[in-house]
Amino acid sequence: MKKIMFALLAMVTALLQTAGAQNRNVSPQLSPILTQYYSVKEALTNNDAAAAAARSGKLAKTIQDITISALPAAEQAAFEPLSGKLLTSAQTIAGANDLNKQRDAFKTLSDDLTILVKAVPLSASPVYQQYCPMKKAYWLSDNNTIKNPYYGKQMLTCGKVTGTIE
């Protein structure tokens, strides 16, 4: 009986360590970029240019504050070539008051962030790549429900999930 209990305890411990290891693979330095991106997406979905600008300002600050040399080598290799592009897109959204200009910059932000998300785990949960056929543009989402940031309330459910990044 003791052997069975010991074996069971060992299996539970191994499972917990595996689950913990998956979460440890998420980049603590870079994952806030994805979280803040989602908040910008939400503001655009709600046609809220002021919120999109404010949230993009926070995103830009987060990107600026990352010390690339402090990242692990694989994260450095993925983030360094994209950091300037991500920053420029976030700053463009933050500096614009017009939803159309913000959405144009969001397209570029989404394309560049997709490259980063595919190279570095930024979330313990799946990241859904979604597509707007009217805008011919992709965006990332934390769930598979379509909420289109390119047309907001005007065409909220226009689009489709094209991939899942895990």
CSV table of C-alpha atoms in Angstrom, one decimal, residues 4 13 33 66 78 80 82 96 105-106 109 112 122 126 134 139 149 153 161:
chain,number,residue,atom,x,y,z
A,4,ILE,CA,1.2,2.6,-4.3
A,13,THR,CA,4.5,15.7,-8.3
A,33,ILE,CA,3.6,43.4,-24.5
A,66,ILE,CA,12.8,46.3,-21.9
A,78,ALA,CA,13.6,37.3,-31.6
A,80,GLU,CA,15.8,42.9,-31.0
A,82,LEU,CA,11.2,43.7,-33.9
A,96,ALA,CA,-3.1,59.6,-33.4
A,105,ALA,CA,-0.7,51.3,-37.4
A,106,PHE,CA,-2.4,48.4,-35.5
A,109,LEU,CA,1.8,46.2,-34.9
A,112,ASP,CA,5.2,42.3,-36.1
A,122,LEU,CA,4.2,35.3,-24.4
A,126,PRO,CA,-3.4,29.9,-26.7
A,134,MET,CA,-12.5,43.3,-45.7
A,139,TRP,CA,-4.8,40.5,-35.4
A,149,PRO,CA,-10.7,45.8,-34.2
A,153,LYS,CA,-19.0,48.0,-33.8
A,161,VAL,CA,-9.7,32.4,-36.8
